[in-house]
mmCIF file of C-alpha atoms in Angstrom:
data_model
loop_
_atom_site.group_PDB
_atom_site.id
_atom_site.type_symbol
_atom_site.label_atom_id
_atom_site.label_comp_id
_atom_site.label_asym_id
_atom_site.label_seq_id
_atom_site.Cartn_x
_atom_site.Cartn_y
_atom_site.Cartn_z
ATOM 1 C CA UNK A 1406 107.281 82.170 96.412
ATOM 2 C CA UNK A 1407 106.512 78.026 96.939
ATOM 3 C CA UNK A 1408 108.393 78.490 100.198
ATOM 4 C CA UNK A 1409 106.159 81.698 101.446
ATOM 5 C CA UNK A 1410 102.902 79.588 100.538
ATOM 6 C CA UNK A 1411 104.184 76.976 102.532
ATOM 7 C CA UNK A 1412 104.950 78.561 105.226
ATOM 8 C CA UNK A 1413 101.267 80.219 105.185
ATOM 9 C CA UNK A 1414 99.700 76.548 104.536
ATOM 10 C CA UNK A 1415 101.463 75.486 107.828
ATOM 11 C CA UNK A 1416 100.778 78.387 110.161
ATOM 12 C CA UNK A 1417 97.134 77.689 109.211
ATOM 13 C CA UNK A 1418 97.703 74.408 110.790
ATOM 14 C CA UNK A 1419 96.683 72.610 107.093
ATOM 15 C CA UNK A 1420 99.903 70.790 107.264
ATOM 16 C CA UNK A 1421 98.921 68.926 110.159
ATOM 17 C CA UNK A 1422 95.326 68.322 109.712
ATOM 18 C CA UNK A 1423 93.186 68.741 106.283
ATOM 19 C CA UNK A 1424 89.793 68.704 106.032
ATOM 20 C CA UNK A 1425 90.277 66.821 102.463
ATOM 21 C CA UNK A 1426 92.431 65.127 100.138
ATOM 22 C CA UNK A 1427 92.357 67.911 97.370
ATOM 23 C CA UNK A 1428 93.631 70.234 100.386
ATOM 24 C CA UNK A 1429 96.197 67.391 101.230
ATOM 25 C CA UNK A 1430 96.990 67.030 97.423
ATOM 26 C CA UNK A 1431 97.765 70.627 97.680
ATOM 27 C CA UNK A 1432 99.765 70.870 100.335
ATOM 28 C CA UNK A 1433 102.093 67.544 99.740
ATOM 29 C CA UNK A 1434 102.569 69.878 95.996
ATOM 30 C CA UNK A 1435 104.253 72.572 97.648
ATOM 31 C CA UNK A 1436 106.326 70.628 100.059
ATOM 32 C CA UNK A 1437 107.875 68.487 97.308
ATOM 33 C CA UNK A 1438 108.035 71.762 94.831
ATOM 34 C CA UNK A 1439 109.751 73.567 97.807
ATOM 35 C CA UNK A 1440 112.160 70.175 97.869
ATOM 36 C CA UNK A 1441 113.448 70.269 95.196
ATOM 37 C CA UNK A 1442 114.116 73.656 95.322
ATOM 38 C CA UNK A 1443 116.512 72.499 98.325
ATOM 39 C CA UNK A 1444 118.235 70.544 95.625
ATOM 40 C CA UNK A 1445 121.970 71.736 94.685
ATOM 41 C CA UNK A 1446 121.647 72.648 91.123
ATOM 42 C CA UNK A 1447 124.795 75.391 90.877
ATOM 43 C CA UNK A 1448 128.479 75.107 92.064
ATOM 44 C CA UNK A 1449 130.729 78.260 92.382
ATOM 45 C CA UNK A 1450 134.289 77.276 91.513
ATOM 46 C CA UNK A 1451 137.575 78.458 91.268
ATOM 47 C CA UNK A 1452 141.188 77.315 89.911
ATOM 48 C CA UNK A 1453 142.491 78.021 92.735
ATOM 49 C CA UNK A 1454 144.792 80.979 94.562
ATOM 50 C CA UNK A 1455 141.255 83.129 95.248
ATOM 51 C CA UNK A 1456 142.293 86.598 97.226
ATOM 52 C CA UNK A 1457 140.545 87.905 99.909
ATOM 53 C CA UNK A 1458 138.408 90.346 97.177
ATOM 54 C CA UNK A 1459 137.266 87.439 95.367
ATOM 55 C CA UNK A 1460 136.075 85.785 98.490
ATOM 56 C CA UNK A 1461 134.637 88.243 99.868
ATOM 57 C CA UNK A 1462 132.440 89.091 96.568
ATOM 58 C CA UNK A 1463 131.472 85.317 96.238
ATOM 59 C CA UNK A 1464 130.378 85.437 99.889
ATOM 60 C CA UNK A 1465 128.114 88.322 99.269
ATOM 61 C CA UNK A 1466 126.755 87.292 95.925
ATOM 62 C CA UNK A 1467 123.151 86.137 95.543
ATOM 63 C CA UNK A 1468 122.469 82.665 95.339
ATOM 64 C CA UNK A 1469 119.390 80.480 94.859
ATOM 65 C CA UNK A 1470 117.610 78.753 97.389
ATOM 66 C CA UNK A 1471 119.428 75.632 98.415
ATOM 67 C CA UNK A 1472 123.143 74.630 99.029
ATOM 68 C CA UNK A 1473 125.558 76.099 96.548
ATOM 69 C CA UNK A 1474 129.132 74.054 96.843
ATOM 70 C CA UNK A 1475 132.068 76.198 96.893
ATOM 71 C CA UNK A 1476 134.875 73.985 94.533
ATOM 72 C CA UNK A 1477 138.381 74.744 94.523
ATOM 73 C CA UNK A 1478 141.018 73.126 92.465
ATOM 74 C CA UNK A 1479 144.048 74.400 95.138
ATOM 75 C CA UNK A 1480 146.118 74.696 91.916
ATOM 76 C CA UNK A 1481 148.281 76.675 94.345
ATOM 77 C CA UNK A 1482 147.648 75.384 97.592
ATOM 78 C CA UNK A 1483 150.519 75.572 100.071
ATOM 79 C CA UNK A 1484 152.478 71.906 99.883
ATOM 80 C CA UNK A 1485 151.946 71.115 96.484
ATOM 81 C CA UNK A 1486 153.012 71.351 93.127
ATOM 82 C CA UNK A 1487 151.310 74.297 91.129
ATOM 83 C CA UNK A 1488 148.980 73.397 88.518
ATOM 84 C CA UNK A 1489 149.021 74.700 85.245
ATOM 85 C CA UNK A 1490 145.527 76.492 84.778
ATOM 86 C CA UNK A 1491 144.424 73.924 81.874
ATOM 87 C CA UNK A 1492 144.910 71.281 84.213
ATOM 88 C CA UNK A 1493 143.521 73.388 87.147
ATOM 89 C CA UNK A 1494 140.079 73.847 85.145
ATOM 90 C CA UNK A 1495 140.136 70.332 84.274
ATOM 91 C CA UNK A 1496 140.073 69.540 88.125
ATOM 92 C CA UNK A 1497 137.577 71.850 88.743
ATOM 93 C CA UNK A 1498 134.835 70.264 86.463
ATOM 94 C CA UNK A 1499 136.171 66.153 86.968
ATOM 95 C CA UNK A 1500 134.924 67.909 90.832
ATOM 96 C CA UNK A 1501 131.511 69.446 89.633
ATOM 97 C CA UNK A 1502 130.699 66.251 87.626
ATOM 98 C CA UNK A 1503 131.195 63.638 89.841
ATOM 99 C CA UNK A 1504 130.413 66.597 93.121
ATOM 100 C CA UNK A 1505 126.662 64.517 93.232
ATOM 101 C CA UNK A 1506 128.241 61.210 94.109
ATOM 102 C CA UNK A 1507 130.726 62.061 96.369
ATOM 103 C CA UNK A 1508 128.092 64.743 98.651
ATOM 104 C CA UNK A 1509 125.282 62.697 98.533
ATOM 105 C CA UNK A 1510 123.056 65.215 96.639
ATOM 106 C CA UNK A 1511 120.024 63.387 95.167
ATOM 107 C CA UNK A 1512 120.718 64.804 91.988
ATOM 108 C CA UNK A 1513 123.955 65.788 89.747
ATOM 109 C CA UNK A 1514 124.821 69.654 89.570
ATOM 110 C CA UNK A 1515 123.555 71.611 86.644
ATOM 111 C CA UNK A 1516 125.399 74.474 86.298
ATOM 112 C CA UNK A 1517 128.946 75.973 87.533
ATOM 113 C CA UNK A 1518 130.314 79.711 87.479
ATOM 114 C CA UNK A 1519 133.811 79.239 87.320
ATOM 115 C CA UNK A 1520 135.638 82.474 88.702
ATOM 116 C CA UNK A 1521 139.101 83.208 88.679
ATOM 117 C CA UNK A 1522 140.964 83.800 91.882
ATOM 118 C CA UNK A 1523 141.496 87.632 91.143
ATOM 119 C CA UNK A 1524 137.793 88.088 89.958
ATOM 120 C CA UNK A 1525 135.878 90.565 91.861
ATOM 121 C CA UNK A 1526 132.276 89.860 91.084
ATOM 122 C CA UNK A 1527 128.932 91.933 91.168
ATOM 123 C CA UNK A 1528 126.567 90.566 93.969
ATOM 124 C CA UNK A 1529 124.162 89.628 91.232
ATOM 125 C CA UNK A 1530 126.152 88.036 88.874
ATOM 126 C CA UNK A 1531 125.141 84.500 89.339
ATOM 127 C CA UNK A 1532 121.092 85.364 89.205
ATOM 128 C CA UNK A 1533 121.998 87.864 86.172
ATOM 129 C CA UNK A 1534 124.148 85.031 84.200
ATOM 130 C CA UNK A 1535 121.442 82.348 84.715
ATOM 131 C CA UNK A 1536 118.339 84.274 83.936
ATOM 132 C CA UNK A 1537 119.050 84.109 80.245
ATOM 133 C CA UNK A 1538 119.140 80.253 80.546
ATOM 134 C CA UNK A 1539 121.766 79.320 77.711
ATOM 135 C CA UNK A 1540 124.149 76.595 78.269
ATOM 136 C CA UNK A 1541 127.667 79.152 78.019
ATOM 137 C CA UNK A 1542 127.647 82.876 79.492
ATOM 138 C CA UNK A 1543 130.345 84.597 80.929
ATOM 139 C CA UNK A 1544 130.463 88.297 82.467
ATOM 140 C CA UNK A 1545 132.092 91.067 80.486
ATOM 141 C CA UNK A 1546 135.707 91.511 81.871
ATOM 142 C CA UNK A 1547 139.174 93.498 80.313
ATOM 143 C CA UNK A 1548 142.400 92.017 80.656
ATOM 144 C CA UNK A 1549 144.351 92.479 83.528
ATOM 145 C CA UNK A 1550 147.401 94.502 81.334
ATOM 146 C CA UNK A 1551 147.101 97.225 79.458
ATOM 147 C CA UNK A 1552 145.968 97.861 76.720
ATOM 148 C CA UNK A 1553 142.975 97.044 79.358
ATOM 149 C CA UNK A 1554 140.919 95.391 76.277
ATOM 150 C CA UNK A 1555 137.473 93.608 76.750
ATOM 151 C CA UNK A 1556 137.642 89.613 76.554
ATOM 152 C CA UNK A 1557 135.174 89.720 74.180
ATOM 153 C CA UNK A 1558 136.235 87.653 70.571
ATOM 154 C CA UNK A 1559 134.366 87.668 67.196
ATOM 155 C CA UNK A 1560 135.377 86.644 63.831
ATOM 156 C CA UNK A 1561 138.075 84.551 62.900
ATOM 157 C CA UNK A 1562 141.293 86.916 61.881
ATOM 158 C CA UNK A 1563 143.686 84.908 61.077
ATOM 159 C CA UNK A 1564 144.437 80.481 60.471
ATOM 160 C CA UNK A 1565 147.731 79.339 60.280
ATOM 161 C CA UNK A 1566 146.138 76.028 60.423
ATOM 162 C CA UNK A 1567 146.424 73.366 63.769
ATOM 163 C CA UNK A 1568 146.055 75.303 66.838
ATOM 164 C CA UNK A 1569 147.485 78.599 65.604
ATOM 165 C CA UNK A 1570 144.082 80.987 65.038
ATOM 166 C CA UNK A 1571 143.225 84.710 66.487
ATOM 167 C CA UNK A 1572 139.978 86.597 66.456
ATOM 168 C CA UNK A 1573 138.997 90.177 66.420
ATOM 169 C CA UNK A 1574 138.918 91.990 70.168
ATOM 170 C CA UNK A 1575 135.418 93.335 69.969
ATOM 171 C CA UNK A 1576 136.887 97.025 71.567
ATOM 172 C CA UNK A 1577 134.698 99.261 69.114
ATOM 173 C CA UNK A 1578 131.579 97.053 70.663
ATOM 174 C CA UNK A 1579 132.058 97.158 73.768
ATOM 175 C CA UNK A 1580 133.303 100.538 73.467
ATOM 176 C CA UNK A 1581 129.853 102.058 71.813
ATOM 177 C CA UNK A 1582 128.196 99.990 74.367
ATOM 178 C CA UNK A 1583 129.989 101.157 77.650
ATOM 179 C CA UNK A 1584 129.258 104.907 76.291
ATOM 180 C CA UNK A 1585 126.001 104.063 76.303
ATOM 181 C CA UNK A 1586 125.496 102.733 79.775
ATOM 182 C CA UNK A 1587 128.137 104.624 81.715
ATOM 183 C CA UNK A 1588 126.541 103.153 84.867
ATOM 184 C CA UNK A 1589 129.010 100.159 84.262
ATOM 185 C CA UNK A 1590 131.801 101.822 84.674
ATOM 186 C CA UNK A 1591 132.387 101.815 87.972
ATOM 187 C CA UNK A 1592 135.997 102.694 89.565
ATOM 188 C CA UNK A 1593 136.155 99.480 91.349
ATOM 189 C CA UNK A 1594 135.283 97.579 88.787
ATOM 190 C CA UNK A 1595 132.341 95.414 89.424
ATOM 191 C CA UNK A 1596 129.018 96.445 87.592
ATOM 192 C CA UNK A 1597 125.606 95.337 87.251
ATOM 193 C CA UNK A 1598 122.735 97.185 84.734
ATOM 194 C CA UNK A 1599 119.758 96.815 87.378
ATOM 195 C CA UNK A 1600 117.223 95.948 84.201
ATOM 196 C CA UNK A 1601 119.150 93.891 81.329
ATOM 197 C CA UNK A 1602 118.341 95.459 77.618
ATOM 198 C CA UNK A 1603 117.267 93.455 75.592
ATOM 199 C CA UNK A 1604 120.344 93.145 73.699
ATOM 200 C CA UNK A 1605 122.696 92.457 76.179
ATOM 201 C CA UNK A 1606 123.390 89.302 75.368
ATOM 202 C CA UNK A 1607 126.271 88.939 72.676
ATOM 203 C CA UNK A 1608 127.395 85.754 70.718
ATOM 204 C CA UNK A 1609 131.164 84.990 70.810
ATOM 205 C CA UNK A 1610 133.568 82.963 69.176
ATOM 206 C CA UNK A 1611 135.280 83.136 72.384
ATOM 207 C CA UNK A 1612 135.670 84.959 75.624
ATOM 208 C CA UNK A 1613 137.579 84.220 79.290
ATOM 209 C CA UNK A 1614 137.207 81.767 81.653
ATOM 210 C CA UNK A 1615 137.304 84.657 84.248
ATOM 211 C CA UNK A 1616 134.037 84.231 85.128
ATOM 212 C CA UNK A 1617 131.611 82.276 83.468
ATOM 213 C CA UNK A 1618 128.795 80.273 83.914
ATOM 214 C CA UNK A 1619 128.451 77.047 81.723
ATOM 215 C CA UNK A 1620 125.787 74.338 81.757
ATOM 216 C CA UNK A 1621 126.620 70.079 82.507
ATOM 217 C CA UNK A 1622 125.166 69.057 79.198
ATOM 218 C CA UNK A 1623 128.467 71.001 77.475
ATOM 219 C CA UNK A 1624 130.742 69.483 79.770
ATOM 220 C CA UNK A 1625 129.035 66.175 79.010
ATOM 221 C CA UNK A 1626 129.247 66.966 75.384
ATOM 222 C CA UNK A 1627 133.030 67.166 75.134
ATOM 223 C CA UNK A 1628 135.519 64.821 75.263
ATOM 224 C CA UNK A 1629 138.133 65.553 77.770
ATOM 225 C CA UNK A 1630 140.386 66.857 78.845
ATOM 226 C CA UNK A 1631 138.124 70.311 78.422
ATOM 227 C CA UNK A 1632 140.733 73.248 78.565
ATOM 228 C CA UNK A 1633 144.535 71.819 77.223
ATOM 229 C CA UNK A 1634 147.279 74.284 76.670
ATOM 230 C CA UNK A 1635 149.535 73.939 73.182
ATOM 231 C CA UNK A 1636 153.006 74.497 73.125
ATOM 232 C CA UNK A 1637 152.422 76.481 69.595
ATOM 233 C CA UNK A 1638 149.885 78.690 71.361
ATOM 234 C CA UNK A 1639 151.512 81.966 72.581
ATOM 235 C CA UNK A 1640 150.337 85.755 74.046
ATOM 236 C CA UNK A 1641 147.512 84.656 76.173
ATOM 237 C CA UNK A 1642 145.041 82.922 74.298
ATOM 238 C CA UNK A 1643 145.653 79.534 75.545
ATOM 239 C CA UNK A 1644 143.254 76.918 76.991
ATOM 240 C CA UNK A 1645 140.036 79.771 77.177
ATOM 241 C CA UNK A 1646 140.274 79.949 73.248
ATOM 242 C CA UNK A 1647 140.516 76.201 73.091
ATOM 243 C CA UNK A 1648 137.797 75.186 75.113
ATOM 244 C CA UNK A 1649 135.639 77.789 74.076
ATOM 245 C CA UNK A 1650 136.451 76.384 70.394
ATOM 246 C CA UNK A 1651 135.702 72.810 71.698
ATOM 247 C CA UNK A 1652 131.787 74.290 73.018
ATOM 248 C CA UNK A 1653 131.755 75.730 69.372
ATOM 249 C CA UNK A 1654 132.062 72.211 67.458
ATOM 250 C CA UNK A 1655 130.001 70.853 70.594
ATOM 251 C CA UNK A 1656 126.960 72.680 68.911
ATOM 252 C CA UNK A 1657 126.714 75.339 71.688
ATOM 253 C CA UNK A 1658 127.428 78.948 71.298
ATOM 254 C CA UNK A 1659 129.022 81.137 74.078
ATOM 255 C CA UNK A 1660 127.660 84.454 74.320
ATOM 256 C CA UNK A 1661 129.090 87.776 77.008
ATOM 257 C CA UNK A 1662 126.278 89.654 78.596
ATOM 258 C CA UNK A 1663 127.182 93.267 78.586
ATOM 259 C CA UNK A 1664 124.830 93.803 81.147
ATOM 260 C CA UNK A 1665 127.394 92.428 84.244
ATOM 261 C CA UNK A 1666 130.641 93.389 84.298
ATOM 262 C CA UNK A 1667 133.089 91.345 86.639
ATOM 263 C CA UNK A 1668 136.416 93.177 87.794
ATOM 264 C CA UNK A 1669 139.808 91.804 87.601
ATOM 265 C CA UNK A 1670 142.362 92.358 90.422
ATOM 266 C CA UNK A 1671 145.694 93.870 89.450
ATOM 267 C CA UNK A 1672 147.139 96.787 91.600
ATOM 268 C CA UNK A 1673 143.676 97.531 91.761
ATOM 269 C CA UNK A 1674 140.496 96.247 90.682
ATOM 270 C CA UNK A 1675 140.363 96.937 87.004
ATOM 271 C CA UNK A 1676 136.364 97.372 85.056
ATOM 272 C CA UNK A 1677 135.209 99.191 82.335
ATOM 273 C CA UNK A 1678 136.250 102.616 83.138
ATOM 274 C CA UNK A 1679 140.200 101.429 82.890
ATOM 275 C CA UNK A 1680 138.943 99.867 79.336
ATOM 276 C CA UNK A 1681 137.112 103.463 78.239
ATOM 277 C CA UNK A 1682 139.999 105.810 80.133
ATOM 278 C CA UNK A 1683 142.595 103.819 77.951
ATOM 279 C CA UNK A 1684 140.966 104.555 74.885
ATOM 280 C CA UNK A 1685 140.484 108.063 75.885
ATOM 281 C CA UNK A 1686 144.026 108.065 76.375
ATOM 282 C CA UNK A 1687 144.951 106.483 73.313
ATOM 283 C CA UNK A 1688 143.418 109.270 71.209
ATOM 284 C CA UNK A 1689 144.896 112.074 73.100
ATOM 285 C CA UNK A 1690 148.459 110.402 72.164
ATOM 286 C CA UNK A 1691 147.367 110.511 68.484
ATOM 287 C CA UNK A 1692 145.577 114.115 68.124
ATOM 288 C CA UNK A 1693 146.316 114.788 64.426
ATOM 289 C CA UNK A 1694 142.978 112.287 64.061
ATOM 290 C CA UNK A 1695 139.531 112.704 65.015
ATOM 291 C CA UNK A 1696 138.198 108.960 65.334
ATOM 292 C CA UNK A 1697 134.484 108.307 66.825
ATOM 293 C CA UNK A 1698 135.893 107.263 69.824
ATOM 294 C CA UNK A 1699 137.454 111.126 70.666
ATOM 295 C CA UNK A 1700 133.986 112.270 69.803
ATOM 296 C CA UNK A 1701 132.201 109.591 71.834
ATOM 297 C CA UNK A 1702 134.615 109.672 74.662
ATOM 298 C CA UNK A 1703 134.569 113.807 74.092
ATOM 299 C CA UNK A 1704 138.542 113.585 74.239
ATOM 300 C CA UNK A 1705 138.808 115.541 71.268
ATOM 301 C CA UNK A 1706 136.890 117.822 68.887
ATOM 302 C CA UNK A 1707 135.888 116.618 65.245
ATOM 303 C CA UNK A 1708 138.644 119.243 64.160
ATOM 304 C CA UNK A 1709 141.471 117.567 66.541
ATOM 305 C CA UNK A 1710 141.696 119.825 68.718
ATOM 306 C CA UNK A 1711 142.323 118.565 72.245
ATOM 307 C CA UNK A 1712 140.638 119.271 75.317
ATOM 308 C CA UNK A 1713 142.211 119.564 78.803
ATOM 309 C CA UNK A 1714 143.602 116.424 80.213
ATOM 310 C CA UNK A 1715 141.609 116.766 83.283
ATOM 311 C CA UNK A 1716 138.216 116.832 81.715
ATOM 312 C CA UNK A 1717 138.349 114.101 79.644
ATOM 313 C CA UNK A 1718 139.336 111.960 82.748
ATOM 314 C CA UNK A 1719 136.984 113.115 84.549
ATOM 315 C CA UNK A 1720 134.130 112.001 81.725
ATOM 316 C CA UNK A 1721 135.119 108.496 81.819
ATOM 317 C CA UNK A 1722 136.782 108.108 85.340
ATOM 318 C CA UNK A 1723 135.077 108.932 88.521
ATOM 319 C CA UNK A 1724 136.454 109.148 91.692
ATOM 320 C CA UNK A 1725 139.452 109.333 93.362
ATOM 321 C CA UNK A 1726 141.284 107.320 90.778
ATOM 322 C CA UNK A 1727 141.006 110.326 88.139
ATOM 323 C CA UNK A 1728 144.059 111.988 89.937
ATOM 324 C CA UNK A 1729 146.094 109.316 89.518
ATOM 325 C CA UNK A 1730 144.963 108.339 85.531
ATOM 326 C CA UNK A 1731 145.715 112.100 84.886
ATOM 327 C CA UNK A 1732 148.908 111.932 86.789
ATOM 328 C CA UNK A 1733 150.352 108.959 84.968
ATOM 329 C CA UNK A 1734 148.692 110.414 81.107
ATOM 330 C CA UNK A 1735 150.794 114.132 82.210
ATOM 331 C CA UNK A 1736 153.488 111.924 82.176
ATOM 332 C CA UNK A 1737 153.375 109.943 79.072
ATOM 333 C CA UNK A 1738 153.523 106.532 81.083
ATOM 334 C CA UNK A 1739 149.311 105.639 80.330
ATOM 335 C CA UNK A 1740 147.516 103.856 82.805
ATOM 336 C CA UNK A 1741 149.039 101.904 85.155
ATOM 337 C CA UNK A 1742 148.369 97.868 85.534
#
C-alpha cells in the first residue's frame, strides 16, 4: 500500500515540486515508510543438501517487499567434510546473526525460516508463519518414515533425568484436526487453509526444525551453541528437542500452526494424507476394534465391520497415489516411505 501511494504522489509530479511543506512533510513520510520497507528483515535458510523440490518451492514462495537472503550452511557441499545437522544449524544462525554486518544491510535480520533440504513448502508459508507474529512457529509436517506421524510434541512422557526425556506425538490432534479440514491433505504434500481458524495456532513442547520460522530476540536469548546433539540421545529426537527445550527455559513458547502444512521429500513428497491413510490403515490391520479414528476416517463401522479397501483409500487419499496405497495395504506391506 505505502509503495502504491507513492507511486501516485510522484506521477502527480508532488515529488518534484510541492506547493507546501505539509504536502512535502507528506511525501518525505512515505518515501522513508516505503524505505524501510526495502529493509531485509527475513532470511530463508537451509542446512544444507536442498533438492531441486525444495528450491523450486522457496523460489515460488511469497516474500515481503525487500531483499530476502537465501543462507545455506553447505553441510554437504561437494569438497568438504559433512556437517552434522547440530552443527549445520549452528552455522546457519552464527550466518543470520552476524548476515547485517557482513551485507551491509542498515539493519540486523529479524526473523529466519529455516527449511530443511527435503522440505517442499506451500507458496504462502512464509506470509502465513509470520502473520501470527510470535517469536517460534513452525509448519505442521509428518516424519519422513512410517509410521508417517505429525512432528507435533506435548506433554512430558517420560524423565530419565539429564538429556534422556520423550513427549507425547500429538497424532489424535492432528488427526481430529486433518478430518476436519481435509483441504490439507493434499497428495503432494504441501497445504495451505486459504483463511487461518482461529485456533490454528497450537503450543508445543517441541516440534521439527523442518521448517520453522523463529524470531532474533530467541537466538539472542540463548547461549550457544543453539541445537547440540547428545551421545545419550537416540531414535530421532536429537538437537530439534534440545533446542526447542533451550526456547522453553528462554521464556518463549513454540507453537505449530495447523493451518500450513509443509511436505517432506522421501520417494515422494509425503503431507497429511500419508499421516491420515496410515491411520486408516492401521485400523483395518486391527478390525476386532472400533476406535474413533475407524469412525472418523469411515474405515470401519462402530460394529467392526470393515469396509472395502478401496473406499476407505479413496476417503483419505486422492489421486493417483490411491492405487498404489491400496496396492501396498492388499499386500500387508502398509505404506511405503
Amino acid at each position: 500500500m505505502v509503495m502504491e501511494q507513492v507511486v501516485e504522489v510522484a506521477d502527480g509530479g508532488v515529488g518534484v515540486a510541492v506547493e507546501d511543506l505539509e504536502q512535502a512533510g507528506e511525501v518525505a513520510d512515505l518515501l522513508a515508510a516505503a524505505a524501510r520497507e526495502a529493509i531485509p528483515r527475513f532470511a530463508i535458510g537451509t542446512p544444507g543438501d536442498p533438492s531441486p523440490l525444495m528450491l523450486r518451492s522457496v523460489y515460488a514462495m511469497e516474500k515481503p517487499p525487500g531483499e530476502v537472503p537465501f543462507l545455506d550452511a553447505q553441510m554437504s557441499k561437494q569438497g568438504l567434510a559433512k556437517l552434522d545437522i547440530a552443527t549445520a544449524r549452528n552455522h546457519l544462525v552464527e550466518q543470520f546473526l552476524g548476515a547485517h554486518e557482513k551485507y551491509g544491510y542498515p539493519e540486523p535480520l529479524q526473523w529466519l525460516l529455516q527449511v530443511d533440504g527435503d522440505a517442499v513448502v506451500h507458496k504462502g508459508t512464509l506470509q502465513r508463519l509470520q502473520s501470527w507474529n510470535v517469536a517460534a512457529v513452525g509448519a505442521l509436517c509428518v516424519t519422513r518414515y512410517r509410521p508417517f506421524q505429525p512432528v507435533v510434541y506435548r506433554g512430558l512422557c517420560t524423565d530419565k533425568g539429564g538429556d534422556m526425556r520423550s513427549y507425547y506425538v500429538q497424532w489424535q490432534e492432528v488427526r481430529e484436526w486433518c478430518a476436519k479440514y481435509p483441504q490439507l491433505l493434499n497428495p503432494h504434500g504441501p497445504a495451505l487453509l486459504e483463511e487461518p481458524p482461529e485456533d490454528a495456532l497450537h503450543e508445543v513442547d517441541w516440534t521439527g526444525s523442518h521448517c520453522f520460522l523463529v524470531h532474533r530476540s530467541v537466538y539472542e536469548a540463548i547461549e550457544p551453541p543453539w541445537f547440540e546433539n547428545h551421545s545419550n540421545v537416540r531414535w530421532g529426537s536429537g538437537s530439534d528437542r534440545i533446542f526447542f527445550e533451550k526456547v522453553k527455559a528462554a521464556g518463549f513458547q513454540p507453537r505449530v500452526d495447523y493451518s500450513v502444512v509443509a511436505g517432506h521429500e522421501a520417494k515422494m513428497v509425503l503431507g497429511m494424507a500419508d499421516f491420515m491413510a496410515w491411520q486408516a490403515i492401521s485400523v483395518l490391520e486391527d478390525a476386532d476394534s472400533a476406535s474413533p479414528l475407524a469412525v472418523s476416517a469411515g474405515a470401519q463401522t462402530a460394529s467392526g465391520e470393515g469396509r472395502e479397501l478401496e473406499d476407505v483409500e479413496a476417503e483419505v487419499y486422492v489421486g493417483d497415489d490411491v492405487v498404489r496405497v491400496a496396492g501396498l495395504v492388499a499386500d500387508g506391506e502398509g505404506v511405503a516411505g
